[in-house]
mmCIF file of C-alpha atoms and ligand atoms in Angstrom:
data_model
loop_
_atom_site.group_PDB
_atom_site.id
_atom_site.type_symbol
_atom_site.label_atom_id
_atom_site.label_comp_id
_atom_site.label_asym_id
_atom_site.label_seq_id
_atom_site.Cartn_x
_atom_site.Cartn_y
_atom_site.Cartn_z
ATOM 1 C CA MET A 13 41.950 82.964 -23.170
ATOM 2 C CA ARG A 14 44.104 84.217 -20.295
ATOM 3 C CA THR A 15 42.290 84.584 -16.962
ATOM 4 C CA PRO A 16 43.822 87.405 -14.910
ATOM 5 C CA ILE A 17 45.536 86.690 -11.596
ATOM 6 C CA MET A 18 45.799 89.117 -8.707
ATOM 7 C CA ALA A 19 48.309 87.859 -6.191
ATOM 8 C CA GLY A 20 49.109 89.591 -2.912
ATOM 9 C CA ASN A 21 52.675 89.181 -1.720
ATOM 10 C CA TRP A 22 52.577 89.889 1.990
ATOM 11 C CA LYS A 23 56.346 89.590 2.418
ATOM 12 C CA MET A 24 57.338 89.492 6.128
ATOM 13 C CA TYR A 25 54.082 91.016 7.332
ATOM 14 C CA LYS A 26 51.226 89.518 9.352
ATOM 15 C CA THR A 27 51.146 86.939 12.100
ATOM 16 C CA ALA A 28 48.852 83.936 11.717
ATOM 17 C CA ARG A 29 46.083 85.767 13.567
ATOM 18 C CA GLU A 30 46.413 88.900 11.452
ATOM 19 C CA ALA A 31 46.395 86.798 8.295
ATOM 20 C CA THR A 32 43.149 85.138 9.377
ATOM 21 C CA ASP A 33 41.440 88.493 9.836
ATOM 22 C CA THR A 34 42.650 89.871 6.513
ATOM 23 C CA VAL A 35 41.736 86.742 4.537
ATOM 24 C CA ARG A 36 38.254 86.646 6.058
ATOM 25 C CA SER A 37 37.625 90.280 5.270
ATOM 26 C CA LEU A 38 39.046 89.956 1.757
ATOM 27 C CA GLY A 39 36.938 86.848 1.145
ATOM 28 C CA GLU A 40 33.782 88.784 1.933
ATOM 29 C CA GLN A 41 34.787 91.711 -0.242
ATOM 30 C CA VAL A 42 35.697 89.690 -3.339
ATOM 31 C CA ALA A 43 32.837 87.193 -3.040
ATOM 32 C CA GLY A 44 30.947 88.707 -5.956
ATOM 33 C CA VAL A 45 33.924 89.253 -8.251
ATOM 34 C CA THR A 46 34.275 86.862 -11.154
ATOM 35 C CA GLY A 47 36.810 86.266 -13.889
ATOM 36 C CA VAL A 48 39.972 86.717 -11.821
ATOM 37 C CA GLU A 49 42.081 84.353 -9.721
ATOM 38 C CA VAL A 50 42.653 85.878 -6.294
ATOM 39 C CA VAL A 51 45.735 84.705 -4.403
ATOM 40 C CA VAL A 52 47.311 85.748 -1.109
ATOM 41 C CA CYS A 53 50.856 84.773 -0.174
ATOM 42 C CA PRO A 54 51.440 85.136 3.582
ATOM 43 C CA PRO A 55 54.629 84.210 5.456
ATOM 44 C CA PHE A 56 55.127 80.445 5.989
ATOM 45 C CA THR A 57 53.948 80.629 9.611
ATOM 46 C CA ALA A 58 50.573 82.080 8.582
ATOM 47 C CA LEU A 59 49.871 79.611 5.766
ATOM 48 C CA PRO A 60 47.706 77.116 7.719
ATOM 49 C CA SER A 61 45.496 79.838 9.178
ATOM 50 C CA ALA A 62 45.248 81.609 5.812
ATOM 51 C CA VAL A 63 44.188 78.343 4.147
ATOM 52 C CA ALA A 64 41.573 77.760 6.852
ATOM 53 C CA ALA A 65 40.240 81.319 6.580
ATOM 54 C CA ALA A 66 40.126 81.099 2.778
ATOM 55 C CA SER A 67 38.121 77.878 2.813
ATOM 56 C CA GLY A 68 34.804 78.333 1.045
ATOM 57 C CA SER A 69 35.876 81.706 -0.402
ATOM 58 C CA ARG A 70 37.307 82.430 -3.828
ATOM 59 C CA ILE A 71 40.761 83.098 -2.405
ATOM 60 C CA ALA A 72 43.643 80.711 -3.041
ATOM 61 C CA VAL A 73 46.754 80.673 -0.889
ATOM 62 C CA GLY A 74 50.361 80.706 -2.019
ATOM 63 C CA ALA A 75 53.825 80.694 -0.466
ATOM 64 C CA GLN A 76 56.551 83.254 -1.085
ATOM 65 C CA ASP A 77 59.410 80.833 -1.611
ATOM 66 C CA CYS A 78 60.363 77.167 -1.362
ATOM 67 C CA TYR A 79 63.350 74.852 -1.571
ATOM 68 C CA TRP A 80 63.768 72.534 -4.535
ATOM 69 C CA GLU A 81 64.551 69.261 -2.753
ATOM 70 C CA LYS A 82 61.682 67.117 -1.509
ATOM 71 C CA GLU A 83 63.231 66.608 1.942
ATOM 72 C CA GLY A 84 66.649 66.351 3.520
ATOM 73 C CA ALA A 85 69.219 67.984 5.770
ATOM 74 C CA TYR A 86 68.529 71.572 4.706
ATOM 75 C CA THR A 87 68.076 73.472 7.947
ATOM 76 C CA GLY A 88 65.465 76.188 7.756
ATOM 77 C CA GLU A 89 64.109 75.259 4.334
ATOM 78 C CA ILE A 90 60.569 74.272 3.295
ATOM 79 C CA SER A 91 59.785 71.877 0.431
ATOM 80 C CA VAL A 92 56.995 72.231 -2.101
ATOM 81 C CA ALA A 93 55.472 68.946 -0.901
ATOM 82 C CA MET A 94 55.143 70.482 2.563
ATOM 83 C CA LEU A 95 53.413 73.525 1.097
ATOM 84 C CA ALA A 96 51.090 71.403 -1.028
ATOM 85 C CA GLU A 97 50.033 69.374 1.998
ATOM 86 C CA LEU A 98 49.009 72.577 3.781
ATOM 87 C CA GLY A 99 46.715 73.492 0.910
ATOM 88 C CA CYS A 100 48.932 76.002 -0.889
ATOM 89 C CA ARG A 101 48.250 76.153 -4.606
ATOM 90 C CA TYR A 102 50.758 78.791 -5.697
ATOM 91 C CA VAL A 103 54.411 79.514 -4.945
ATOM 92 C CA ILE A 104 56.277 82.725 -5.748
ATOM 93 C CA VAL A 105 59.847 82.063 -6.890
ATOM 94 C CA GLY A 106 62.773 84.388 -7.630
ATOM 95 C CA HIS A 107 61.366 87.581 -6.139
ATOM 96 C CA SER A 108 63.905 90.405 -6.444
ATOM 97 C CA GLU A 109 64.179 90.614 -2.644
ATOM 98 C CA ARG A 110 65.221 86.940 -2.606
ATOM 99 C CA ARG A 111 67.696 87.656 -5.393
ATOM 100 C CA GLN A 112 69.026 90.810 -3.697
ATOM 101 C CA TYR A 113 69.200 89.750 -0.033
ATOM 102 C CA PHE A 114 69.314 85.946 -0.071
ATOM 103 C CA GLY A 115 71.555 85.046 -2.974
ATOM 104 C CA GLU A 116 68.880 83.739 -5.332
ATOM 105 C CA THR A 117 70.260 83.313 -8.869
ATOM 106 C CA ASP A 118 68.827 82.307 -12.223
ATOM 107 C CA ALA A 119 70.165 78.800 -11.528
ATOM 108 C CA THR A 120 68.312 78.489 -8.205
ATOM 109 C CA VAL A 121 65.195 80.007 -9.764
ATOM 110 C CA ASP A 122 65.347 77.311 -12.435
ATOM 111 C CA LYS A 123 65.488 74.551 -9.796
ATOM 112 C CA LYS A 124 62.701 76.052 -7.702
ATOM 113 C CA ILE A 125 60.381 76.550 -10.668
ATOM 114 C CA GLY A 126 60.993 72.919 -11.617
ATOM 115 C CA ALA A 127 60.159 71.735 -8.091
ATOM 116 C CA VAL A 128 56.923 73.755 -7.903
ATOM 117 C CA LEU A 129 55.697 72.559 -11.289
ATOM 118 C CA HIS A 130 56.663 68.970 -10.532
ATOM 119 C CA GLN A 131 54.400 69.101 -7.468
ATOM 120 C CA GLY A 132 51.529 70.376 -9.626
ATOM 121 C CA LEU A 133 51.336 73.827 -8.030
ATOM 122 C CA THR A 134 51.227 77.090 -9.958
ATOM 123 C CA CYS A 135 54.564 78.878 -9.976
ATOM 124 C CA ILE A 136 54.744 82.672 -10.108
ATOM 125 C CA GLY A 137 58.313 83.221 -11.282
ATOM 126 C CA CYS A 138 59.607 86.776 -10.880
ATOM 127 C CA LEU A 139 62.092 88.764 -12.912
ATOM 128 C CA GLY A 140 62.876 92.387 -13.635
ATOM 129 C CA GLU A 141 65.641 94.936 -14.073
ATOM 130 C CA THR A 142 67.173 97.341 -11.545
ATOM 131 C CA LEU A 143 67.124 101.103 -12.035
ATOM 132 C CA GLN A 144 70.775 101.114 -13.024
ATOM 133 C CA GLU A 145 70.152 98.391 -15.600
ATOM 134 C CA ARG A 146 67.199 100.330 -17.028
ATOM 135 C CA GLU A 147 69.111 103.596 -17.139
ATOM 136 C CA SER A 148 72.031 101.988 -18.908
ATOM 137 C CA GLY A 149 69.751 100.524 -21.571
ATOM 138 C CA GLN A 150 70.104 96.908 -20.468
ATOM 139 C CA THR A 151 66.483 96.123 -19.608
ATOM 140 C CA PHE A 152 65.822 93.700 -22.445
ATOM 141 C CA ALA A 153 69.238 92.030 -22.083
ATOM 142 C CA VAL A 154 68.598 91.457 -18.369
ATOM 143 C CA LEU A 155 65.098 90.071 -18.963
ATOM 144 C CA GLU A 156 66.427 87.776 -21.660
ATOM 145 C CA ARG A 157 69.194 86.491 -19.394
ATOM 146 C CA GLN A 158 66.692 85.836 -16.595
ATOM 147 C CA VAL A 159 64.242 84.032 -18.900
ATOM 148 C CA ARG A 160 66.901 81.903 -20.560
ATOM 149 C CA GLY A 161 68.691 81.153 -17.268
ATOM 150 C CA GLY A 162 65.720 80.505 -14.975
ATOM 151 C CA PHE A 163 62.567 79.920 -16.980
ATOM 152 C CA ALA A 164 63.394 78.498 -20.402
ATOM 153 C CA ARG A 165 63.200 74.802 -19.487
ATOM 154 C CA HIS A 166 59.749 75.233 -17.947
ATOM 155 C CA LEU A 167 57.936 77.548 -20.327
ATOM 156 C CA SER A 168 55.602 74.998 -21.808
ATOM 157 C CA ALA A 169 54.196 74.078 -18.393
ATOM 158 C CA SER A 170 50.680 75.445 -18.147
ATOM 159 C CA HIS A 171 51.142 76.161 -14.429
ATOM 160 C CA LEU A 172 53.940 78.669 -14.956
ATOM 161 C CA VAL A 173 53.158 82.368 -14.594
ATOM 162 C CA ILE A 174 55.723 85.122 -15.159
ATOM 163 C CA ALA A 175 55.748 88.219 -12.935
ATOM 164 C CA TYR A 176 57.578 91.199 -14.419
ATOM 165 C CA GLU A 177 58.643 93.369 -11.503
ATOM 166 C CA PRO A 178 61.011 96.225 -12.282
ATOM 167 C CA VAL A 179 63.097 96.461 -9.101
ATOM 168 C CA TRP A 180 62.927 100.266 -9.132
ATOM 169 C CA ALA A 181 59.127 100.118 -8.899
ATOM 170 C CA ILE A 182 58.907 97.737 -5.926
ATOM 171 C CA GLY A 183 57.849 99.446 -2.719
ATOM 172 C CA THR A 184 58.888 102.835 -4.077
ATOM 173 C CA GLY A 185 55.526 104.231 -5.174
ATOM 174 C CA LYS A 186 57.096 104.645 -8.641
ATOM 175 C CA THR A 187 54.887 102.420 -10.771
ATOM 176 C CA ALA A 188 56.048 101.680 -14.298
ATOM 177 C CA THR A 189 53.863 103.588 -16.725
ATOM 178 C CA PRO A 190 51.349 101.409 -18.552
ATOM 179 C CA ALA A 191 53.472 101.890 -21.685
ATOM 180 C CA GLN A 192 56.668 100.773 -19.915
ATOM 181 C CA ALA A 193 54.882 97.720 -18.525
ATOM 182 C CA GLN A 194 53.411 96.847 -21.913
ATOM 183 C CA GLU A 195 56.799 97.228 -23.619
ATOM 184 C CA ALA A 196 58.446 94.802 -21.189
ATOM 185 C CA HIS A 197 55.531 92.351 -21.262
ATOM 186 C CA ALA A 198 55.460 92.339 -25.068
ATOM 187 C CA PHE A 199 59.207 91.724 -25.102
ATOM 188 C CA LEU A 200 58.804 88.821 -22.664
ATOM 189 C CA ARG A 201 55.946 87.314 -24.648
ATOM 190 C CA GLY A 202 58.038 87.601 -27.807
ATOM 191 C CA LEU A 203 60.894 85.828 -26.087
ATOM 192 C CA VAL A 204 58.587 83.052 -24.872
ATOM 193 C CA LYS A 205 57.424 82.672 -28.467
ATOM 194 C CA GLU A 206 61.000 82.341 -29.659
ATOM 195 C CA VAL A 207 61.885 79.770 -26.995
ATOM 196 C CA ALA A 208 58.657 77.776 -26.657
ATOM 197 C CA GLY A 209 56.489 78.629 -29.661
ATOM 198 C CA PRO A 210 53.407 80.717 -30.385
ATOM 199 C CA GLY A 211 50.922 78.496 -28.518
ATOM 200 C CA VAL A 212 52.796 78.848 -25.227
ATOM 201 C CA ALA A 213 53.381 82.571 -25.816
ATOM 202 C CA SER A 214 49.720 83.345 -26.291
ATOM 203 C CA ALA A 215 48.653 81.234 -23.284
ATOM 204 C CA ILE A 216 51.218 82.234 -20.649
ATOM 205 C CA ARG A 217 50.124 84.818 -18.127
ATOM 206 C CA ILE A 218 52.477 87.700 -17.432
ATOM 207 C CA LEU A 219 51.755 89.706 -14.283
ATOM 208 C CA TYR A 220 53.030 93.181 -13.537
ATOM 209 C CA GLY A 221 54.383 94.001 -10.063
ATOM 210 C CA GLY A 222 55.752 97.167 -8.529
ATOM 211 C CA SER A 223 53.629 99.744 -6.681
ATOM 212 C CA VAL A 224 50.311 98.454 -8.021
ATOM 213 C CA LYS A 225 47.525 100.430 -6.325
ATOM 214 C CA PRO A 226 43.732 100.699 -6.649
ATOM 215 C CA ASP A 227 44.128 103.845 -8.752
ATOM 216 C CA ASN A 228 46.610 102.499 -11.304
ATOM 217 C CA ILE A 229 45.408 98.931 -11.819
ATOM 218 C CA ALA A 230 42.851 99.730 -14.525
ATOM 219 C CA ALA A 231 45.384 101.471 -16.771
ATOM 220 C CA LEU A 232 47.864 98.623 -16.325
ATOM 221 C CA MET A 233 45.239 95.956 -16.999
ATOM 222 C CA ALA A 234 44.150 97.825 -20.137
ATOM 223 C CA GLN A 235 47.476 96.872 -21.728
ATOM 224 C CA PRO A 236 47.152 93.896 -24.062
ATOM 225 C CA ASP A 237 49.993 91.874 -22.515
ATOM 226 C CA VAL A 238 49.331 92.577 -18.821
ATOM 227 C CA ASP A 239 47.466 89.596 -17.342
ATOM 228 C CA GLY A 240 47.288 90.580 -13.701
ATOM 229 C CA GLY A 241 49.407 91.821 -10.848
ATOM 230 C CA LEU A 242 51.731 90.824 -8.048
ATOM 231 C CA VAL A 243 50.900 93.311 -5.320
ATOM 232 C CA GLY A 244 52.951 94.000 -2.201
ATOM 233 C CA GLY A 245 52.069 96.946 0.041
ATOM 234 C CA ALA A 246 48.578 97.518 -1.347
ATOM 235 C CA SER A 247 47.587 93.882 -0.730
ATOM 236 C CA LEU A 248 48.116 94.072 3.037
ATOM 237 C CA GLU A 249 44.833 95.818 3.651
ATOM 238 C CA ALA A 250 41.748 93.872 2.541
ATOM 239 C CA GLY A 251 39.842 96.933 1.304
ATOM 240 C CA SER A 252 42.648 98.143 -0.905
ATOM 241 C CA PHE A 253 43.391 94.682 -2.330
ATOM 242 C CA ALA A 254 39.680 94.072 -2.980
ATOM 243 C CA LYS A 255 39.584 97.267 -5.064
ATOM 244 C CA ILE A 256 42.581 96.075 -7.071
ATOM 245 C CA VAL A 257 40.913 92.691 -7.623
ATOM 246 C CA ALA A 258 37.754 94.416 -8.807
ATOM 247 C CA GLY A 259 39.864 96.531 -11.190
ATOM 248 C CA ALA A 260 41.295 93.394 -12.757
ATOM 249 C CA ALA A 261 38.064 91.439 -13.108
ATOM 250 C CA GLN A 262 36.568 90.951 -16.533
ATOM 251 C CA THR A 263 39.741 91.951 -18.338
ATOM 252 C CA ARG A 264 40.398 88.490 -19.748
ATOM 253 C CA LYS A 265 42.832 88.603 -22.689
ATOM 254 C CA THR A 266 42.810 86.425 -25.766
HETATM 255 P P1 PGA B 18 54.875 96.610 -3.988
HETATM 256 O O1 PGA B 18 55.608 95.187 -4.039
HETATM 257 O O2 PGA B 18 53.493 96.423 -4.557
HETATM 258 O O3 PGA B 18 54.852 96.983 -2.528
HETATM 259 O O4 PGA B 18 55.689 97.556 -4.807
HETATM 260 C C1 PGA B 18 55.433 94.317 -5.132
HETATM 261 C C2 PGA B 18 56.241 93.060 -4.932
HETATM 262 O O5 PGA B 18 57.347 93.128 -4.385
HETATM 263 O O6 PGA B 18 55.798 91.958 -5.315
#
C-alpha cells in the first residue's frame, strides 16, 4: 500500500513570518483530509517558524537541500543533523534547479540521499529530463543514468521517495500529460525492480512534479504509478495547495 505524498517546494519564497501564516492557514484547510502525507518545504531560514506553525496539524516540514557531511568547515552549508534537530522530517535532494544552477551531479545526489537516510529522515530525490533530451528521444536513457548514478545504492531504504520532474514542465505551466507522467513513472518503477527487486519496486513512492495545479492533480493521481506530487508555484498559496492535497487524498495505490 503506497500512501500518497503532497509536498510543496517553496523554493526561495517566503520569509519566516510569511511561512508561519501560510502553514497556519494550510493546517486549517487540510485538517479534515486523510490518507495523504502533507509536506511543506520552506527556505532554511523559515524552517523553525514553519515547524512551530505546523505543530498539532497534519503538516510535516521538509528542507529543500542539505550537505552530506555531519559538520565541518563547509561555509554556507547545512547538515541533515541540523535539519533533524529543528524538526524537519523530509529533505528534497537533487532538484533540477540545484543541478542546473548549483552544480549538483548524480554523484552529489548519491551522497546527499545517503546522508538524509542515515539520519532517519525521508528523502525526496528528484530527477527528470530536459526538453532537449526529451525531444531527442533520450528520456529513458537520462532517467536510467540518474537512477543508477544517484539512487541505486539507496533504493531499498523505505524512507526514499523518487520525484519525477521533467525539467520542461517546471514553472512553465506545461504539465506532462497524465500519459507522459505514467510512462515515465512506469519506466522508473521497472528500473527500481531491476535494481532492487519487486518488493522495493511495488513499495517505493514516485511523485510527479512540474506545473501541478488544482485542476490537473486528479488526472495525474488517477495514473497507477503516480503516488503524489512535488508542487512548486501552486503550493505557495494555502488555498490552492489545500485543493491539490484534497485531490490526492484517498488515492492510495497497491
Ligand atoms: P512548479 O515546480 O510546480 O512550479 O512547476 C515544481 C518543482 O520545481 O518542484
